[in-house]
XYZ file of C-alpha atoms in Angstrom:
579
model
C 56.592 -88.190 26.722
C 58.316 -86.605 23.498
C 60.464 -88.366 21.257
C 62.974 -86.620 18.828
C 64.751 -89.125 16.740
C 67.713 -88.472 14.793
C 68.556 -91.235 12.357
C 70.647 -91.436 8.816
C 71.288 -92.774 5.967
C 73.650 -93.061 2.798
C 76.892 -93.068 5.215
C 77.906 -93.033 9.034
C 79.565 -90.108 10.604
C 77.669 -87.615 8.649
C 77.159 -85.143 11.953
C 73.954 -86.728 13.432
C 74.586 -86.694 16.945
C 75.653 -82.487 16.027
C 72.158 -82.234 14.678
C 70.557 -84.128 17.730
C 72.734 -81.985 20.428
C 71.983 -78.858 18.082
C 68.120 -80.158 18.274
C 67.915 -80.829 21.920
C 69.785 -77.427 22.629
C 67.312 -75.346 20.346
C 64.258 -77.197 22.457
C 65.941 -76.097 25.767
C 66.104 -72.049 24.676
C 61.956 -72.537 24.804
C 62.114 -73.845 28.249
C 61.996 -77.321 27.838
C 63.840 -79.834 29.891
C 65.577 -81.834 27.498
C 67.175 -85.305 27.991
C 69.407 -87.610 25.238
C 69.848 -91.282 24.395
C 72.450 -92.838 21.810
C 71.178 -96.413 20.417
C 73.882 -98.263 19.466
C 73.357 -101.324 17.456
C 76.716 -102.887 17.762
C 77.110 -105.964 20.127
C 79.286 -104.655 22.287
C 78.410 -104.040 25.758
C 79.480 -100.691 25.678
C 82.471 -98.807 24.477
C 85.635 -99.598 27.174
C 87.398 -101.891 24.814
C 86.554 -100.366 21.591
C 90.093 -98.840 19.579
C 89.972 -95.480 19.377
C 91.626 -95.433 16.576
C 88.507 -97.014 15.016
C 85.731 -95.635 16.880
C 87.160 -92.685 18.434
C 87.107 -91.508 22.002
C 85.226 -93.958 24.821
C 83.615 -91.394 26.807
C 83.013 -91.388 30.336
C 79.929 -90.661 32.262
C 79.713 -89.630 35.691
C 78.235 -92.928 36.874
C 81.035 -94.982 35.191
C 79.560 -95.775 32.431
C 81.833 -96.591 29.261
C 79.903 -95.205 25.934
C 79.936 -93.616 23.187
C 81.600 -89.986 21.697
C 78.433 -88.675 20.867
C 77.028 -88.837 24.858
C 79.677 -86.287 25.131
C 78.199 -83.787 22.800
C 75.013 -84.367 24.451
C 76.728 -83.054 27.687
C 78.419 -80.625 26.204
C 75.727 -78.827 24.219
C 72.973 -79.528 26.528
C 74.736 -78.741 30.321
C 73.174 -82.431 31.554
C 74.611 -85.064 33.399
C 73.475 -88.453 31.520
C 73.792 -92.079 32.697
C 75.466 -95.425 31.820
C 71.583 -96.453 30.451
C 71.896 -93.742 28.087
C 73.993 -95.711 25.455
C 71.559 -98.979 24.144
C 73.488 -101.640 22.954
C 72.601 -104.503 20.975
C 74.812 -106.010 23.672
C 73.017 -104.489 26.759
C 69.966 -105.553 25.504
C 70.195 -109.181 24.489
C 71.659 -109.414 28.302
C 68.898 -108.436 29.808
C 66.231 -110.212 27.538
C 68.642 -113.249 27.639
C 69.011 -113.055 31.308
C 65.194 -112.624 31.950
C 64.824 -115.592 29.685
C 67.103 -118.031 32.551
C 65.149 -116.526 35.371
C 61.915 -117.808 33.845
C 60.369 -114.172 33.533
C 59.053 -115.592 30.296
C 57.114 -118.401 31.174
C 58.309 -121.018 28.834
C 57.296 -118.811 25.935
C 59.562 -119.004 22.716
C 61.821 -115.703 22.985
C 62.135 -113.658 20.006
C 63.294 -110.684 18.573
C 59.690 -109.782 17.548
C 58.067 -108.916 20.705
C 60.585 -109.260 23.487
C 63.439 -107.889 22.129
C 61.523 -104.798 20.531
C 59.250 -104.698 24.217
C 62.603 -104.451 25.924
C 64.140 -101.807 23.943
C 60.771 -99.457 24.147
C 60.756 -100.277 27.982
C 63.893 -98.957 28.347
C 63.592 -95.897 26.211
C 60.714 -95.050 27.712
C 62.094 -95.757 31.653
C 65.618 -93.861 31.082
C 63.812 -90.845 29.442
C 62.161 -89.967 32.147
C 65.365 -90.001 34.307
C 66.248 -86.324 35.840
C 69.399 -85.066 34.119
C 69.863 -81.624 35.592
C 69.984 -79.902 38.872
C 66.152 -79.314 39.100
C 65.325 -82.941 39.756
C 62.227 -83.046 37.501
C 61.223 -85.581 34.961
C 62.733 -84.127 31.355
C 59.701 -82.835 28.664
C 62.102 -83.835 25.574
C 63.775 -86.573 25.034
C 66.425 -86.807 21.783
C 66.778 -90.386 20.553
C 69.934 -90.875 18.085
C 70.262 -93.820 16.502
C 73.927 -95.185 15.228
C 74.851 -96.813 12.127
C 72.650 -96.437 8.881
C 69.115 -97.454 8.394
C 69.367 -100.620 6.131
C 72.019 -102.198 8.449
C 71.112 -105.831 9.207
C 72.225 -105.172 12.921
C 70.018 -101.965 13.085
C 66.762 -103.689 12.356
C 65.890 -104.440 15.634
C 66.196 -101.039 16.633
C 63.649 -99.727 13.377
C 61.049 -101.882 14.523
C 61.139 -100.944 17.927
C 60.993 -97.305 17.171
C 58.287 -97.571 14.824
C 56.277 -99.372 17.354
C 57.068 -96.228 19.880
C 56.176 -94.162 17.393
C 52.726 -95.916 16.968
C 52.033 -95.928 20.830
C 53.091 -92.335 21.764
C 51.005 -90.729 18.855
C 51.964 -88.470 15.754
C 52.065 -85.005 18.181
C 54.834 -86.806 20.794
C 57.426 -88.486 18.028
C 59.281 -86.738 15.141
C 61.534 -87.657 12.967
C 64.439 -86.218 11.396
C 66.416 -88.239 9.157
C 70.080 -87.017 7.867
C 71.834 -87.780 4.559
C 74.270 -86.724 2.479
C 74.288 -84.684 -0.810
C 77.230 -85.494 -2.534
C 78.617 -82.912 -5.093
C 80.349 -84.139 -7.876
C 81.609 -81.797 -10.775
C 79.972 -78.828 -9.250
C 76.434 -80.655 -8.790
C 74.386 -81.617 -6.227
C 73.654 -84.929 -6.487
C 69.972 -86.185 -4.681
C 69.778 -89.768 -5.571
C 71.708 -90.924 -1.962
C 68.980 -89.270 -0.481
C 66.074 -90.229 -1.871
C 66.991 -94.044 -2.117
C 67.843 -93.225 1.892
C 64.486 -92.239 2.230
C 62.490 -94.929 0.735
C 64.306 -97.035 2.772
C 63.603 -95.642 5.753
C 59.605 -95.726 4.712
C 60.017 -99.140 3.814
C 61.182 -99.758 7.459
C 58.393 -97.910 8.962
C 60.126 -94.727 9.983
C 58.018 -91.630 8.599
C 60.148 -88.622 8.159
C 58.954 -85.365 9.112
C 62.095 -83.459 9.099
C 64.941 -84.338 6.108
C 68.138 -82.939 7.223
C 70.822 -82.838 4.124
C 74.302 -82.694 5.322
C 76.556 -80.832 2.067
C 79.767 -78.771 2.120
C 77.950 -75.791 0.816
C 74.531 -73.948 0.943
C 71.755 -76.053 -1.299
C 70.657 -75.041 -4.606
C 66.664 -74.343 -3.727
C 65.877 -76.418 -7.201
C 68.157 -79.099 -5.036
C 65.899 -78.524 -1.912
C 62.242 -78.500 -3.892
C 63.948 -82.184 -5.529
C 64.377 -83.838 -2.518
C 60.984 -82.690 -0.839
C 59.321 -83.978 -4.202
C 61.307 -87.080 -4.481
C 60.436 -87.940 -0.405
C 57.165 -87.104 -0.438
C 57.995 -84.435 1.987
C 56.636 -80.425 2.040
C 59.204 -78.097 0.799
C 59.481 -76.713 4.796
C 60.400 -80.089 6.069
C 63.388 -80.111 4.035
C 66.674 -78.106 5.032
C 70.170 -78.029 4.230
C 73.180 -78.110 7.102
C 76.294 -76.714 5.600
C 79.478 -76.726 6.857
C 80.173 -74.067 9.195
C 83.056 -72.331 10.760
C 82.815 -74.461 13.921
C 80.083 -76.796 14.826
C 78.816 -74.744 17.849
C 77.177 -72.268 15.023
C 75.095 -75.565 13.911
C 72.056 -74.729 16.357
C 72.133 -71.230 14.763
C 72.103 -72.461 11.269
C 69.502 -75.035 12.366
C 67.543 -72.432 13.791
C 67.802 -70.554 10.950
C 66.257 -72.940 8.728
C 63.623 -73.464 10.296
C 64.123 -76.825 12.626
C 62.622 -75.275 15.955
C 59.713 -74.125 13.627
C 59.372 -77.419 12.120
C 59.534 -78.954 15.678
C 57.136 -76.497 17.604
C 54.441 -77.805 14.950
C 55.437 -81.380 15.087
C 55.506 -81.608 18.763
C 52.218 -79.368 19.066
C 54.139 -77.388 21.389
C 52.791 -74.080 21.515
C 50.055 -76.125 22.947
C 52.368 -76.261 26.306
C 52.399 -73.719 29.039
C 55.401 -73.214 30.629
C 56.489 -71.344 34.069
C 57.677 -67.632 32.874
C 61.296 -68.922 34.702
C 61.607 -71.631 32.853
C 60.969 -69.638 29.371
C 62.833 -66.496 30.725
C 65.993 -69.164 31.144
C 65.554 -70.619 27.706
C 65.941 -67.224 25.955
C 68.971 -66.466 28.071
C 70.585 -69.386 27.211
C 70.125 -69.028 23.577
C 71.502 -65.241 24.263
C 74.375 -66.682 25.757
C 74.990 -69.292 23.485
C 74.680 -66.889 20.115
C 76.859 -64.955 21.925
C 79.342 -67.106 22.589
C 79.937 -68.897 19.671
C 79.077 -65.923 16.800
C 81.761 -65.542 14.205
C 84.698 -63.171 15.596
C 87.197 -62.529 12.967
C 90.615 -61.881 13.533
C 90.988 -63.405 16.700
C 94.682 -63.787 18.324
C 95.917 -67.744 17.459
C 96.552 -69.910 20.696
C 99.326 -72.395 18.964
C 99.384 -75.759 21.335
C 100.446 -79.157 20.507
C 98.642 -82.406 21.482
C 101.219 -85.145 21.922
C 99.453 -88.422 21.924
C 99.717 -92.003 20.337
C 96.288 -91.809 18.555
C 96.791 -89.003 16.349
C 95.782 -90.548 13.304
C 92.108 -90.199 13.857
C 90.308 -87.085 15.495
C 88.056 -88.174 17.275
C 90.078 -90.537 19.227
C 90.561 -87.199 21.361
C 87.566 -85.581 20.616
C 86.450 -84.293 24.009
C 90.006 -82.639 24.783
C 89.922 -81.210 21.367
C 86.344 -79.434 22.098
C 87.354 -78.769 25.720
C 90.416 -76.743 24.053
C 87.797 -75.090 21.821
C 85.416 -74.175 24.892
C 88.755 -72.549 26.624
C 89.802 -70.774 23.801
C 86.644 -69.409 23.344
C 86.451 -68.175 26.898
C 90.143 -67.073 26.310
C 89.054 -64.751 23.474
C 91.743 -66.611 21.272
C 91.845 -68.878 18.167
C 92.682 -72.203 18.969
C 95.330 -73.766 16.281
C 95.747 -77.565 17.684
C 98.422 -79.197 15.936
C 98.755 -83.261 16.809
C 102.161 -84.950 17.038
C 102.368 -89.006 17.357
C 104.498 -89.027 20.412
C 106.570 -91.904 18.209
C 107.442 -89.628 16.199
C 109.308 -88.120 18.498
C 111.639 -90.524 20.019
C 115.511 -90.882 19.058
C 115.211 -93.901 16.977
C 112.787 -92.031 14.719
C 115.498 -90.250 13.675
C 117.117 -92.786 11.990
C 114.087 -95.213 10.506
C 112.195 -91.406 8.991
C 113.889 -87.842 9.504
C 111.393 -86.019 8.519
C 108.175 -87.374 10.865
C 111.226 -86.783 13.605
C 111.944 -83.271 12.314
C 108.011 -82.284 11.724
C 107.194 -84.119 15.372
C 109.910 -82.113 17.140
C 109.321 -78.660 15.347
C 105.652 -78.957 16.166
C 106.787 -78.740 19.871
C 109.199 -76.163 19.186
C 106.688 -73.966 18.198
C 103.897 -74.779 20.611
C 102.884 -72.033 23.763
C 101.178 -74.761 25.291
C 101.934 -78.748 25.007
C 99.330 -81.570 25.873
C 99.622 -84.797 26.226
C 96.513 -86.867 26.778
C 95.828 -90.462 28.313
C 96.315 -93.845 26.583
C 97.270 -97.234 27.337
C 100.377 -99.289 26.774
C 104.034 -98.767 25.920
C 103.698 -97.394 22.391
C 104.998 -93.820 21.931
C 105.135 -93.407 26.166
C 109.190 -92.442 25.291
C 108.374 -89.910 23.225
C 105.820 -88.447 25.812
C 108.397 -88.193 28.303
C 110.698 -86.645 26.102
C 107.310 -83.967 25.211
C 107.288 -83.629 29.208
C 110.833 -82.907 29.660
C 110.538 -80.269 26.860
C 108.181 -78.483 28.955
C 109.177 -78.838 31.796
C 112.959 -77.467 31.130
C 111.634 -74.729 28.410
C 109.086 -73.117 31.145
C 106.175 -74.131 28.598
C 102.944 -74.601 29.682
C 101.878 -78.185 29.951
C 99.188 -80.210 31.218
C 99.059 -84.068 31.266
C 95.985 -85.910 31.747
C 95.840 -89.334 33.245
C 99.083 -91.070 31.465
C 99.833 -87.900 30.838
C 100.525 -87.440 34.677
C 102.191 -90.849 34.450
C 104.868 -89.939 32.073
C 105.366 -86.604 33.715
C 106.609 -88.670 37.104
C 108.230 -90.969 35.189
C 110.451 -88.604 33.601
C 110.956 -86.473 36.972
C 111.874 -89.430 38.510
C 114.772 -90.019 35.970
C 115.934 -86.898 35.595
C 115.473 -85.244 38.540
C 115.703 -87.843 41.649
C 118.408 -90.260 39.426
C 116.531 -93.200 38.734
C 117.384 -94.394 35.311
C 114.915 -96.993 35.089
C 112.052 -95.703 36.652
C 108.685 -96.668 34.952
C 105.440 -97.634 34.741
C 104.241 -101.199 35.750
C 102.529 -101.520 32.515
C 105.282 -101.111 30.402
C 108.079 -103.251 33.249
C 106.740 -105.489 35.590
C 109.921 -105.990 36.986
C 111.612 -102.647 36.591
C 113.078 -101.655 40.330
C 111.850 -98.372 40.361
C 107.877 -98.870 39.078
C 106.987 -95.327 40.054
C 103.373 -96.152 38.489
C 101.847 -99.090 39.171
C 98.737 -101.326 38.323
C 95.707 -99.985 40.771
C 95.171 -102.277 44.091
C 91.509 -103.075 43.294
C 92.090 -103.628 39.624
C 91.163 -106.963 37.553
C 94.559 -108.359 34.824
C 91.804 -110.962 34.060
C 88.611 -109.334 33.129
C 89.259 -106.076 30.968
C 85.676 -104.831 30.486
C 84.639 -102.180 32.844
C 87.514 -103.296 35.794
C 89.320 -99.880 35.224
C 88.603 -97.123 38.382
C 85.700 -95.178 36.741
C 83.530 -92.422 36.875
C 83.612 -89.408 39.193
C 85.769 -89.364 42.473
C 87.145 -86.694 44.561
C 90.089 -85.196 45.342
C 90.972 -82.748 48.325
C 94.026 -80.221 47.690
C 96.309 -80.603 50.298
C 96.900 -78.279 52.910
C 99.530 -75.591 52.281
C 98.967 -75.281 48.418
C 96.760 -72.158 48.038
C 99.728 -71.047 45.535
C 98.159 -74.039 43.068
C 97.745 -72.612 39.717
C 95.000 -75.777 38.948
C 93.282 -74.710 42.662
C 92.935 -71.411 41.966
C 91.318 -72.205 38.372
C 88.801 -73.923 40.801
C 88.013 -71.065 42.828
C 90.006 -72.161 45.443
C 88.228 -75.467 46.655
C 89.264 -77.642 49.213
C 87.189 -80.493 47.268
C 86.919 -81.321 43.646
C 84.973 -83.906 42.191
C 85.861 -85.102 38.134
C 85.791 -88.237 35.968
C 88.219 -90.727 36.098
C 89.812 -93.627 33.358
C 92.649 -95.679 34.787
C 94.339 -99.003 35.744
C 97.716 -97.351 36.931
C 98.581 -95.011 39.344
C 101.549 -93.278 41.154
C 102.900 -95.580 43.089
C 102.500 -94.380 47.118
C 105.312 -95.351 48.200
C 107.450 -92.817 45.844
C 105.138 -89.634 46.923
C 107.539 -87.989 49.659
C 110.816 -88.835 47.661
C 109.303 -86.806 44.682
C 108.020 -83.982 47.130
C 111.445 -83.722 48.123
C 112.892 -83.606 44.933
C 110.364 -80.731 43.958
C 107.803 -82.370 42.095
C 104.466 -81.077 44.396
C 101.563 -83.527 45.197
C 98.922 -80.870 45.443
C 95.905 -83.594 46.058
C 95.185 -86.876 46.678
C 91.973 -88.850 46.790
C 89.288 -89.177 49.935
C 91.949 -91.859 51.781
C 94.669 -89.275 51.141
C 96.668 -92.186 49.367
C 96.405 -91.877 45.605
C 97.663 -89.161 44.004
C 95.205 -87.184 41.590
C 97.220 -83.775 41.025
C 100.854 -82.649 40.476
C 102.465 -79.364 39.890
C 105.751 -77.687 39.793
C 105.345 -74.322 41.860
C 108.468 -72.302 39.558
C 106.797 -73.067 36.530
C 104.599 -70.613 34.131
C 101.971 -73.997 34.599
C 102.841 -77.405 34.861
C 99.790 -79.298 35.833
C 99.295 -83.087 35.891
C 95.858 -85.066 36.715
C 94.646 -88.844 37.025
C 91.101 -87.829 36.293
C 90.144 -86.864 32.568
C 88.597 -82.840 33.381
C 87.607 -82.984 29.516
C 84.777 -85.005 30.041
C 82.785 -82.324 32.199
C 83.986 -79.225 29.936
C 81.082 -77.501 28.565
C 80.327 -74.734 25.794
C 79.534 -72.231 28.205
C 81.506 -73.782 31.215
C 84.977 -75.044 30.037
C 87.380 -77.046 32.313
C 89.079 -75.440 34.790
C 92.182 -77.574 34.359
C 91.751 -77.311 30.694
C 91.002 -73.300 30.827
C 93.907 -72.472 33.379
C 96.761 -74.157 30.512
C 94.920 -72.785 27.740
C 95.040 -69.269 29.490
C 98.714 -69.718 30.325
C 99.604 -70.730 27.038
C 98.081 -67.364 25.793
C 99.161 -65.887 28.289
C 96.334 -64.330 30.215
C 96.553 -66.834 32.738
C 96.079 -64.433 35.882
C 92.948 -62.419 34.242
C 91.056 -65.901 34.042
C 91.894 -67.353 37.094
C 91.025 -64.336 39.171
C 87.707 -64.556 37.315
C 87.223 -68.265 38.433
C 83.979 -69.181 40.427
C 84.720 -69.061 44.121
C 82.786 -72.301 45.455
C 83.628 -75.252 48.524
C 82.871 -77.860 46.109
C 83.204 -78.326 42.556
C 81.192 -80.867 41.252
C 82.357 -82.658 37.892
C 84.847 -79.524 37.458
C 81.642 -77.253 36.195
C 80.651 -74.205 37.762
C 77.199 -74.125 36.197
C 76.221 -77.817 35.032
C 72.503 -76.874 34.020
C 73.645 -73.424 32.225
């Protein structure tokens, strides 16, 4: 077993689980199988009831599982299909030492942090990395460990001396270490103390650096470089700089560049490994592929669309339909320019309490090919959604709403279309007449964590809708399997009275009673889903739901399509899940 671990210091969200996908991906191109785990030392069980607005996106495995952002850039980058164990949680943890500890597993022994805790957490590093995570169904040769938070946390201790004691047991040639920090630059200079008081921390914990990774807006001075390895009691070679780049799909490159893969072949004694010529053979095309794909390309076409949601304040609160936009405009050969409006911003009484958030909101939309609005939970802002949908919808402008965003869309059809004034969601009326979405039959109003409908289900297109603009993005299938994220759904008993009124149920799941796609056939593309297709988008193999708006929005939309994988089943929306 090989260990990678990414960990950081100075501040948090300095771009280490970037550097551990851009790691792991660099470590497939030589053939490797390469799995990921994210240790997360909040106590949390996992991410379901985090805010997004403080701790971005919850992402969604295909298991279920509720974790966090950076599993998706593990996917994304690396083309695997991880598990629920992938994100460690302080809170995971204690549960299962603590619940071990009632069952008497212990013997009567005094638990403690130091060794059960610490056992625990190597036992189950050590178990989940050998999990398959691609098609071949063979135990992974790699696997990248990121760890959350900042070394020096009180909460991350725990974690530290667990890791050391991995590294201790697996050997110096099976474990290295790359630890990220900041160089700040104030008045033009690069400043190295953050880093090296980083450092020394880290050595005081136990965690031996063989790789410093120092994350700066610009390219390091090499007196700035020579500093740091000096300072860290590192060789000049072990230190590199990751600068800002013009997306952060070009990170491998620069990493590569530097000299990481070198750095890691030595570490890792890896050129002492023989691999099958396939396996090799696929690495190099991947990396082809990949430089390919994501190489500068200058004056590119912009793709203007809009992203109409009620967490707009923060990022990464929509970070995997922001990179799934990326990966389709990519495959598009377009620019993507993403502008987000807070759907509040956009409802009537906005006009009076600020003018100008209503006028920015509203000219946002006026100017967008394409308009998206995303999922979310409660009432907040779902007015100005449906006013977004109607928009479309009336303008001929390409839209696609995911999960809520599917909600709203009925919502608003229902109203304006079929004549029901009030019609609504259950979560924002309970006792509206016309609840057109309603809470799901198996759900829990008790228990919130982990009680929503997760993970991947299916969905079969019905029969007589080979015109589907969404089905033909999928190549046609009868069948498609994707992610879902949701305690309310379109209420069954409204489905033929919105066929009628021209709103198309195109597929429903395997009892053929919930809906999970809508579309209006006279429209340029006017897609809704209950599943969440962003989680399975990939760098090299977007989402078809995702790719099909972002095509018709740049309008291209019948070139792609007709270039869409022609396949029975679609699993998790991807055409090619291992690259």
């Amino acid at each position: 077993m090989r260990v990678v671990l990414v960990s950081g210091g100075v501040i948090s969200g300095v771009g280490k689980g970037i550097i551990a996908s851009s790691s792991g991906l660099l470590l497939k191109t030589l053939g490797l199988r390469v799995t990921a785990q994210k240790l997360d030392p909040y106590l949390n069980t996992d991410a379901g009831l985090l805010n997004p607005l403080e701790h971005g996106e919850c992402f969604v495995l295909a298991d279920g599982g509720e974790t966090d952002l950076d599993l998706g850039n593990y996917e994304r980058y690396l083309g695997i299909q991880l598990s629920n164990e992938s994100n460690m949680t302080t809170g995971k943890i204690y549960k299962l030492v603590l619940d071990k500890e009632r069952r008497g597993d212990y013997l009567g022994k005094t638990v403690q942090v130091v060794p059960h805790i610490t056992d625990a957490m190597q036992e189950w590093i050590e178990r989940v990395a050998k999990i398959p995570v691609d098609d071949s169904g063979e135990e992974p040769d790699v696997c990248i460990i990121e760890l959350g938070g900042t070394v020096g946390d009180i909460e991350s201790a725990p974690f530290i001396e667990a890791l050391v004691q991995l590294r201790h047991r697996l050997g110096r040639e099976n474990f290295f270490s790359i630890a990220v920090s900041y160089v700040p630059i104030i008045n033009g200079e690069e400043k190295t103390k953050p880093t090296q008081h980083a450092i020394k921390q880290m050595r005081m914990a136990g965690l031996i650096p063989d790789m410093v990774a120092c994350r700066c807006e610009r390219e390091l001075d090499d007196g700035t470089i020579q500093k740091i390895a000096r300072s860290c009691q590192v060789e000049y070679e072990q230190v590199i700089g990751v600068r800002d780049m013009e997306t952060i799909y070009q990170v491998p490159l620069l990493l590569e560049q530097e000299g990481l893969l070198k750095q890691l072949r030595k570490g890792l004694a890896l050129d002492n490994t023989t691999l099958p010529p396939a396996r090799v053979q696929k690495g190099q095309a991947l990396w082809d592929i990949w430089t390919k794909t994501v190489s500068p390309k200058h004056h590119l076409q912009p793709v203007n669309i809009a992203l109409v949601g009620k967490y707009v304040t923060l990022d990464d609160a929509y970070l995997s339909v922001h990179k799934a936009l990326e990966h389709s405009a990519m495959r598009c050969g377009r620019k993507l320019n993403l502008v987000s409006v807070d759907s509040e911003h956009l409802e009537h009484d906005m006009q009076q309490k600020d003018p100008t958030k209503y006028h920015n909101a509203w000219k946002a939309l006026c100017e967008a090919e394409g308009i998206i609005v995303p999922g979310g939970f409660g009432s907040r802002g779902v007015e100005g959604m449906i006013e977004t949908t109607k928009w479309a919808r009336e303008r001929k402008v390409p839209f696609l709403g995911i999960c809520l965003g599917l909600q709203v869309a009925v919502m608003e059809y229902a109203r304006n279309i079929m004549g029901l004034k009030d019609a609504t969601s259950e979560e924002i009326s309970a006792h509206a007449e016309h609840r057109v979405i309603i809470f799901m039959p198996e759900g829990s109003k008790e228990q919130m964590g982990g009680t929503m409908r997760l993970g991947t289900r299916t969905s079969h297109f019905k029969p007589g809708t080979e015109w589907s603009k969404l089905r033909a993005m999928y190549g046609g299938a009868d069948v498609v399997e994707e992610r879902h994220r949701h305690r309310y759904e379109v209420n069954p008993e409204y489905i033929e009275d919105l066929e009628n009124a021209g709103l198309s149920v195109t597929s429903l799941d395997d009892q053929g009673v919930r809906v999970e796609t809508i579309e209006l056939k006279d429209h340029p593309f006017f897609v809704g889903l209950q599943a969440h297709p962003e989680f399975t988008s990939k760098v090299l193999s977007p989402s078809p739901a995702l790719l099909g708006f972002v095509a018709a929005s740049a309008g291209c939309f019948n070139e792609i399509s007709k270039a869409a994988p022609k396949k029975e089943l679609l699993v998790n929306g991807a055409s090619d899940a291992s690259f």
